[in-house]
Coordinates of C-alpha atoms and ligand atoms in Angstrom, one line a residue:
M1 CA -85.8 -15.9 39.8
K2 CA -83.3 -13.8 38.1
T3 CA -80.5 -12.3 40.2
K4 CA -79.1 -8.9 39.4
N5 CA -75.4 -8.7 38.8
V6 CA -74.6 -6.2 41.5
S7 CA -71.2 -5.5 42.7
L8 CA -70.9 -6.4 46.3
K9 CA -67.6 -4.6 46.8
H10 CA -67.2 -2.2 49.7
P11 CA -67.2 1.5 48.6
G12 CA -63.7 1.8 50.2
A13 CA -62.4 -0.7 47.7
K14 CA -62.7 1.8 44.8
H15 CA -60.8 4.3 46.8
R16 CA -58.1 1.7 47.6
S17 CA -57.6 0.7 44.0
A18 CA -57.3 4.4 43.0
E19 CA -54.6 4.7 45.8
Q20 CA -52.9 1.7 44.4
A21 CA -52.9 3.0 40.9
L22 CA -51.4 6.3 42.2
R23 CA -48.7 4.3 44.0
V24 CA -47.8 2.4 40.9
S25 CA -47.7 5.6 38.9
E26 CA -45.6 7.3 41.6
Q27 CA -43.2 4.3 41.5
R28 CA -42.9 4.5 37.7
Y29 CA -42.2 8.2 37.9
R30 CA -39.6 7.7 40.6
R31 CA -37.9 4.9 38.6
L32 CA -37.7 7.2 35.6
F33 CA -36.5 10.1 37.6
E34 CA -33.8 8.0 39.4
T35 CA -32.5 6.2 36.4
A36 CA -32.8 8.9 33.8
Q37 CA -29.5 9.5 31.8
D38 CA -30.1 13.3 31.8
G39 CA -30.1 15.6 34.8
I40 CA -33.5 16.5 36.1
L41 CA -34.2 19.4 38.5
I42 CA -37.6 20.2 39.9
L43 CA -38.1 23.8 41.1
N44 CA -40.9 25.7 42.7
A45 CA -42.0 28.0 39.8
D46 CA -42.8 30.9 42.1
S47 CA -39.8 31.0 44.3
G48 CA -37.2 29.2 42.2
Q49 CA -36.4 26.9 45.1
I50 CA -35.0 23.4 44.3
D51 CA -37.6 20.8 45.3
D52 CA -36.0 17.7 43.8
V53 CA -32.9 16.6 41.9
N54 CA -32.1 13.3 40.3
P55 CA -28.9 11.2 40.9
F56 CA -27.6 11.8 37.4
L57 CA -27.6 15.6 38.0
T58 CA -25.9 15.3 41.4
N59 CA -23.2 13.2 39.7
M60 CA -22.9 15.6 36.8
L61 CA -22.4 18.6 39.0
G62 CA -20.6 16.9 41.8
Y63 CA -22.9 18.2 44.6
S64 CA -25.0 16.0 47.0
R65 CA -28.7 16.1 47.0
K66 CA -28.6 17.7 50.4
Q67 CA -26.4 20.6 49.1
L68 CA -28.9 21.4 46.4
L69 CA -32.3 20.9 47.9
G70 CA -34.0 24.0 49.3
N71 CA -31.6 26.4 47.5
K72 CA -32.6 28.8 44.9
L73 CA -31.4 27.9 41.4
W74 CA -29.3 31.0 41.0
D75 CA -27.7 30.6 44.5
I76 CA -26.1 27.2 43.7
V77 CA -22.5 27.5 42.5
P78 CA -22.9 25.9 39.0
F79 CA -25.6 28.4 38.0
K80 CA -24.1 31.4 39.9
D81 CA -21.9 32.4 37.0
V82 CA -24.6 31.8 34.4
E83 CA -25.1 35.3 33.1
A84 CA -28.4 36.8 34.3
S85 CA -29.7 33.4 35.4
K86 CA -32.2 35.2 37.6
A87 CA -33.6 37.1 34.6
E88 CA -33.7 33.8 32.7
F89 CA -35.8 32.3 35.5
R90 CA -38.2 35.2 35.1
D91 CA -38.3 34.4 31.3
L92 CA -39.2 30.9 32.3
Q93 CA -41.9 32.0 34.7
R94 CA -43.4 34.1 31.9
E95 CA -43.0 31.8 28.9
S96 CA -43.5 28.3 30.5
Y97 CA -41.0 26.8 28.1
V98 CA -37.3 27.8 27.8
R99 CA -34.5 26.1 26.0
Y100 CA -30.8 27.0 26.1
E101 CA -28.8 25.1 23.5
D102 CA -25.4 25.6 25.2
L103 CA -25.0 26.7 28.8
P104 CA -21.5 26.7 30.3
L105 CA -21.5 25.4 33.9
E106 CA -18.9 24.6 36.5
T107 CA -18.8 21.4 38.5
S108 CA -17.8 21.3 42.2
A109 CA -14.4 20.2 41.1
G110 CA -14.0 23.3 39.0
K111 CA -14.4 21.5 35.7
S112 CA -16.3 23.4 33.1
I113 CA -19.0 21.6 31.2
N114 CA -21.5 22.5 28.6
V115 CA -25.2 21.6 29.0
E116 CA -28.4 21.8 27.0
F117 CA -31.1 23.2 29.3
V118 CA -34.8 22.7 28.7
S119 CA -37.4 23.8 31.2
N120 CA -41.2 23.4 31.3
I121 CA -43.8 24.7 33.8
Y122 CA -46.7 22.6 34.8
Q123 CA -49.3 22.5 37.5
V124 CA -49.3 20.0 40.4
N125 CA -52.3 20.3 42.8
G126 CA -52.6 23.9 42.0
D127 CA -48.8 24.6 42.5
R128 CA -46.7 25.7 39.6
V129 CA -43.7 23.4 39.1
V130 CA -40.7 23.8 36.9
Q131 CA -39.0 20.8 35.5
C132 CA -35.5 21.3 34.0
N133 CA -33.9 18.7 31.9
I134 CA -30.1 19.1 31.8
R135 CA -28.0 17.2 29.2
D136 CA -24.2 17.2 29.3
I137 CA -23.1 18.1 25.8
T138 CA -19.4 18.7 26.6
K139 CA -18.2 15.7 24.5
R140 CA -20.5 16.7 21.6
R141 CA -19.2 20.3 21.8
Q142 CA -15.6 19.1 22.0
A143 CA -16.2 16.8 18.9
E144 CA -17.7 19.8 17.1
E145 CA -14.8 22.0 17.9
K146 CA -12.4 19.3 16.8
L147 CA -14.3 18.9 13.5
K148 CA -14.3 22.7 13.0
A149 CA -10.6 22.9 13.6
Y150 CA -10.0 19.9 11.3
S151 CA -12.1 21.3 8.5
H152 CA -10.3 24.7 8.8
K153 CA -6.9 22.8 8.6
L154 CA -8.1 20.9 5.5
L155 CA -9.2 24.1 3.9
V156 CA -5.8 25.8 4.5
L157 CA -4.1 22.7 3.3
S158 CA -6.0 22.3 0.1
R159 CA -5.6 26.0 -0.7
R160 CA -1.8 25.6 -0.1
L161 CA -1.8 22.4 -2.2
V162 CA -3.3 24.3 -5.2
E163 CA -0.7 27.0 -4.7
A164 CA 2.1 24.5 -4.5
Q165 CA 0.9 22.8 -7.6
E166 CA 1.0 26.1 -9.5
T167 CA 4.5 26.8 -8.2
E168 CA 5.7 23.4 -9.3
R169 CA 4.2 23.9 -12.7
R170 CA 5.8 27.3 -13.0
H171 CA 9.1 25.7 -12.0
I172 CA 8.8 22.9 -14.6
A173 CA 7.8 25.4 -17.3
R174 CA 10.9 27.6 -16.5
E175 CA 13.2 24.6 -16.5
L176 CA 11.8 23.4 -19.8
H177 CA 11.9 26.9 -21.4
D178 CA 15.2 28.3 -20.0
E179 CA 17.3 25.2 -19.8
I180 CA 16.1 22.6 -22.3
G181 CA 14.7 25.2 -24.7
Q182 CA 18.0 27.1 -24.8
A183 CA 20.0 23.9 -25.3
L184 CA 17.7 22.8 -28.1
T185 CA 18.0 26.2 -29.8
V186 CA 21.8 26.0 -29.8
M187 CA 21.6 22.5 -31.3
Q188 CA 19.2 23.7 -33.9
I189 CA 21.5 26.6 -34.9
N190 CA 24.5 24.2 -35.1
L191 CA 22.6 21.7 -37.3
Q192 CA 21.4 24.5 -39.6
A193 CA 25.0 25.8 -39.9
L194 CA 26.1 22.3 -40.9
L195 CA 23.6 22.4 -43.8
Q196 CA 25.4 25.5 -45.2
P197 CA 27.9 24.8 -48.0
H198 CA 30.8 26.2 -45.9
G199 CA 29.4 24.6 -42.7
K200 CA 31.5 21.4 -43.0
Q201 CA 34.6 23.4 -42.1
A202 CA 33.4 24.0 -38.6
L203 CA 32.0 20.4 -38.3
G204 CA 34.1 19.3 -35.3
P205 CA 33.5 22.1 -32.9
R206 CA 29.8 22.4 -33.7
L207 CA 29.3 18.7 -33.2
R208 CA 31.2 18.7 -29.9
E209 CA 29.1 21.7 -28.7
S210 CA 25.9 19.9 -29.7
L211 CA 26.9 16.7 -27.9
A212 CA 27.7 18.6 -24.7
M213 CA 24.2 20.2 -25.0
V214 CA 22.6 16.7 -25.4
D215 CA 24.4 15.6 -22.2
H216 CA 23.1 18.7 -20.4
V217 CA 19.5 18.2 -21.7
L218 CA 19.6 14.5 -20.6
E219 CA 20.8 15.5 -17.2
Q220 CA 18.0 18.1 -16.9
V221 CA 15.3 15.7 -18.0
H222 CA 16.6 13.1 -15.6
D223 CA 16.5 15.6 -12.7
I224 CA 13.0 16.8 -13.6
A225 CA 11.7 13.3 -13.8
L226 CA 13.4 12.3 -10.5
N227 CA 11.9 15.3 -8.7
L228 CA 8.5 14.5 -10.1
R229 CA 8.6 10.9 -9.1
P230 CA 11.7 8.7 -8.7
L231 CA 11.2 5.7 -10.9
I232 CA 13.3 3.6 -8.5
L233 CA 10.3 3.8 -6.2
D234 CA 8.1 2.0 -8.7
D235 CA 10.8 -0.3 -10.0
L236 CA 12.6 -1.4 -6.8
G237 CA 10.3 -0.4 -4.0
L238 CA 10.3 1.8 -0.9
E239 CA 13.6 0.7 0.8
P240 CA 16.0 1.2 -2.2
A241 CA 14.2 4.4 -3.1
L242 CA 14.5 5.8 0.4
R243 CA 18.1 4.7 0.8
W244 CA 19.0 6.4 -2.5
F245 CA 17.1 9.6 -1.6
T246 CA 18.6 9.8 1.9
R247 CA 22.2 9.6 0.4
R248 CA 21.3 12.2 -2.3
Q249 CA 19.9 14.7 0.1
A250 CA 22.7 14.3 2.7
A251 CA 25.3 14.7 -0.1
L252 CA 23.7 18.1 -1.0
V253 CA 24.8 19.7 2.3
G254 CA 27.6 17.3 3.4
L255 CA 25.5 15.6 6.1
Q256 CA 26.5 12.3 7.6
A257 CA 23.6 9.9 6.8
E258 CA 22.6 6.6 8.4
F259 CA 20.0 4.3 6.9
H260 CA 18.5 1.2 8.6
A261 CA 15.6 -0.9 7.3
D262 CA 14.0 -4.1 8.5
P263 CA 13.9 -6.7 5.7
M264 CA 10.6 -6.7 3.9
A265 CA 9.4 -10.1 2.6
Q266 CA 7.5 -8.5 -0.2
R267 CA 6.7 -5.2 -1.8
L268 CA 4.3 -3.0 0.2
N269 CA 1.1 -1.7 -1.2
P270 CA 1.9 1.2 -3.7
V271 CA -0.2 3.6 -1.7
I272 CA 1.8 3.0 1.4
E273 CA 5.1 3.1 -0.5
T274 CA 4.2 6.4 -2.1
E275 CA 2.9 8.1 1.1
C276 CA 5.8 6.9 3.2
F277 CA 8.3 8.0 0.6
R278 CA 6.7 11.4 0.3
V279 CA 6.7 11.9 4.1
A280 CA 10.3 10.9 4.3
Q281 CA 11.1 13.2 1.3
E282 CA 9.5 16.2 3.1
A283 CA 11.2 15.4 6.4
L284 CA 14.6 15.1 4.7
T285 CA 14.1 18.2 2.7
N286 CA 13.3 20.0 5.9
V287 CA 16.5 18.7 7.5
V288 CA 18.5 20.0 4.6
R289 CA 16.7 23.4 4.5
H290 CA 16.3 24.2 8.1
A291 CA 18.1 21.9 10.6
L292 CA 21.8 22.9 10.2
A293 CA 22.5 19.3 11.4
K294 CA 25.6 17.2 11.3
T295 CA 23.9 13.9 11.0
V296 CA 20.6 12.5 9.8
S297 CA 19.3 9.0 10.3
V298 CA 16.4 7.3 8.6
E299 CA 14.8 4.1 9.9
L300 CA 12.2 1.9 8.4
R301 CA 10.9 -0.7 10.9
K302 CA 8.2 -3.3 11.1
E303 CA 6.6 -3.1 14.5
A304 CA 3.3 -4.7 15.7
G305 CA 1.8 -4.9 12.2
Q306 CA 2.7 -1.4 11.3
L307 CA 5.5 0.2 9.2
H308 CA 7.3 2.9 11.2
L309 CA 9.4 5.6 9.6
R310 CA 11.7 7.7 11.8
V311 CA 13.7 10.6 10.4
R312 CA 16.1 12.1 13.1
D313 CA 18.5 14.9 12.9
D314 CA 20.8 16.6 15.5
G315 CA 20.2 20.1 14.3
I316 CA 18.7 23.3 15.8
G317 CA 15.2 21.9 16.3
F318 CA 12.1 24.0 16.6
D319 CA 9.1 24.7 18.8
V320 CA 6.5 22.3 17.4
G321 CA 3.4 24.0 19.0
T322 CA 4.2 27.4 17.6
V323 CA 5.3 26.2 14.2
R324 CA 2.2 24.0 13.8
E325 CA -0.1 26.9 14.8
K326 CA 1.6 29.1 12.1
A327 CA 1.3 26.3 9.6
V328 CA -2.5 25.9 10.3
R329 CA -2.8 29.6 9.6
G330 CA -1.2 29.0 6.2
A331 CA 2.4 29.9 6.8
S332 CA 3.8 26.6 5.5
L333 CA 2.7 23.3 4.0
G334 CA 5.3 20.7 4.8
L335 CA 4.4 19.6 8.3
L336 CA 0.6 19.6 7.7
S337 CA 1.0 17.6 4.4
M338 CA 3.1 15.0 6.2
E339 CA 0.4 14.6 8.9
E340 CA -2.3 14.5 6.2
R341 CA -0.5 11.9 4.1
A342 CA 0.1 9.6 7.0
A343 CA -3.6 9.9 8.1
L344 CA -4.9 9.3 4.6
A345 CA -2.9 6.2 4.4
G346 CA -4.5 4.9 7.6
G347 CA -1.6 5.8 9.9
G348 CA -0.4 8.8 11.9
L349 CA 2.5 11.0 12.6
E350 CA 4.1 12.9 15.4
F351 CA 6.9 15.4 15.6
K352 CA 9.4 15.6 18.5
S353 CA 11.7 18.5 18.5
T354 CA 14.0 20.1 21.1
P355 CA 15.6 23.4 20.3
N356 CA 19.4 22.9 19.9
K357 CA 19.1 19.1 20.2
G358 CA 17.3 18.0 17.0
T359 CA 14.1 16.8 15.5
E360 CA 12.4 13.4 15.0
V361 CA 9.6 12.8 12.6
H362 CA 7.9 9.6 13.4
A363 CA 5.2 8.3 11.0
W364 CA 3.4 5.0 11.0
F365 CA 1.4 3.2 8.3
P366 CA -0.6 -0.1 8.3
L367 CA 1.4 -2.8 6.6
K368 CA -1.8 -4.0 5.0
W369 CA -3.7 -1.3 3.1
R370 CA -7.5 -1.5 3.3
T371 CA -10.0 0.8 1.5
P372 CA -11.4 2.8 3.1
P373 CA -8.3 3.4 5.4
P374 CA -8.7 2.2 9.0
E375 CA -8.8 4.8 11.9
S376 CA -5.5 6.3 12.8
K377 CA -4.1 5.0 16.1
N378 CA -1.2 6.4 18.0
P379 CA 0.9 3.3 18.9
Ligands
LIG401 N1 14.2 19.3 10.9 C1 14.0 20.5 11.2 N2 14.9 21.3 11.9 C2 14.6 22.6 12.3 N3 13.5 23.2 11.9 C3 12.6 22.6 11.2 C4 12.7 21.2 10.8 N4 11.6 20.8 10.1 C5 10.8 21.9 10.1 N5 11.4 23.0 10.8 C6 10.8 24.3 11.0 O1 9.4 24.1 10.8 C7 8.9 25.1 9.9 C8 7.7 24.5 9.1 O2 8.1 23.4 8.3 P1 7.3 23.1 7.0 O3 7.9 22.0 6.3 O4 5.9 23.1 7.3 O5 7.5 24.5 6.1 P2 8.7 24.9 5.2 O6 9.7 23.8 5.0 O7 9.3 26.2 5.7 O8 8.0 25.2 3.8 P3 7.3 24.2 2.9 O9 5.8 24.5 3.0 O10 7.8 24.4 1.5 O11 7.6 22.8 3.4 C9 10.1 25.4 9.0 O12 10.0 26.7 8.4 C10 11.2 25.3 10.0 O13 11.3 26.6 10.8
LIG402 MG1 9.1 21.9 4.5

């Protein structure tokens, strides 16, 4: 006789397993809620009262669960200042999905944070429930602001660089035309005069004048070349070039100069040599132009795998914050280009200046150049 495969389970068993499934589901939901790395707020959609809040949000806002539960969203301090938050809640009740990209909130410690706020409405046992997901985007915002400021700085800098390049070209063109061109014209006239039949009589004075002109032109060419790029930097390296430049600049205004350099076993990478020299060049030019100092000292040290350049003067100093702000708005180029050069070479730079005491420009560069450059680190 065949037996029917009939379930002998008690009718209550079905009910129990449904209860068990519900418990498992509730546990899963709880775990998600408790461990979520975003703030979650559950509100009653009709009254706006807070029914639940996860630990991430209580940490983020600095309020205990007890302080938040049972309150209306717009009555708790962080949301109190949110403009028209009550009206926004009404929007939410109407639209069932609301997203604010960037809401400023204040924590219990008075710290302001920026959050992304997304709310949805759904039904639970006939009740309308609002779930708000709140993500702290303060760090992202700060990084965005930093990036914006940096790209503005770069824009100003590149605009000024183009201008500076034009000024430099104008200067070289004027030197070539006014100084060298004039001298060559005088020599040309003298040589033409010597070709005349009676020219031989004035041979001596004309030759002497021409020789003086040749000396002058040679000096001019030497100066132009030096200002464009001192060959000593390529031929002998950073230390001799910097030593020579420090003495030359100091002599211009009668400054007492000191120069100290750690011995370098070998030549540094040309990129580092050039960038370090250019930073020192601008710092020393600033000392000569602005500092009204009595002494200037230049140091080149090897410390912890980095090359450190320090240019110090005992002059009138300046307010770094104010001057930097003006520079970023396009008032000057020197300070920003020093910072940019050090950063592009994989290093960094800081200014210390005290009015009436003096200024120190401290730049650091990696001793080993890598492409692309490593992240700048303040030592
Ligand atoms: N060593 C210093 N001592 C005193 N003031 C300084 C010194 N270095 C810079 N400054 C001040 O900082 C300002 C900005 O310097 P920065 O090098 O950016 O511009 P600049 O030298 O005026 O022009 P440039 O763009 O041609 O370099 C200067 O105008 C000056 O007021
Ligand atoms: Mg300058």
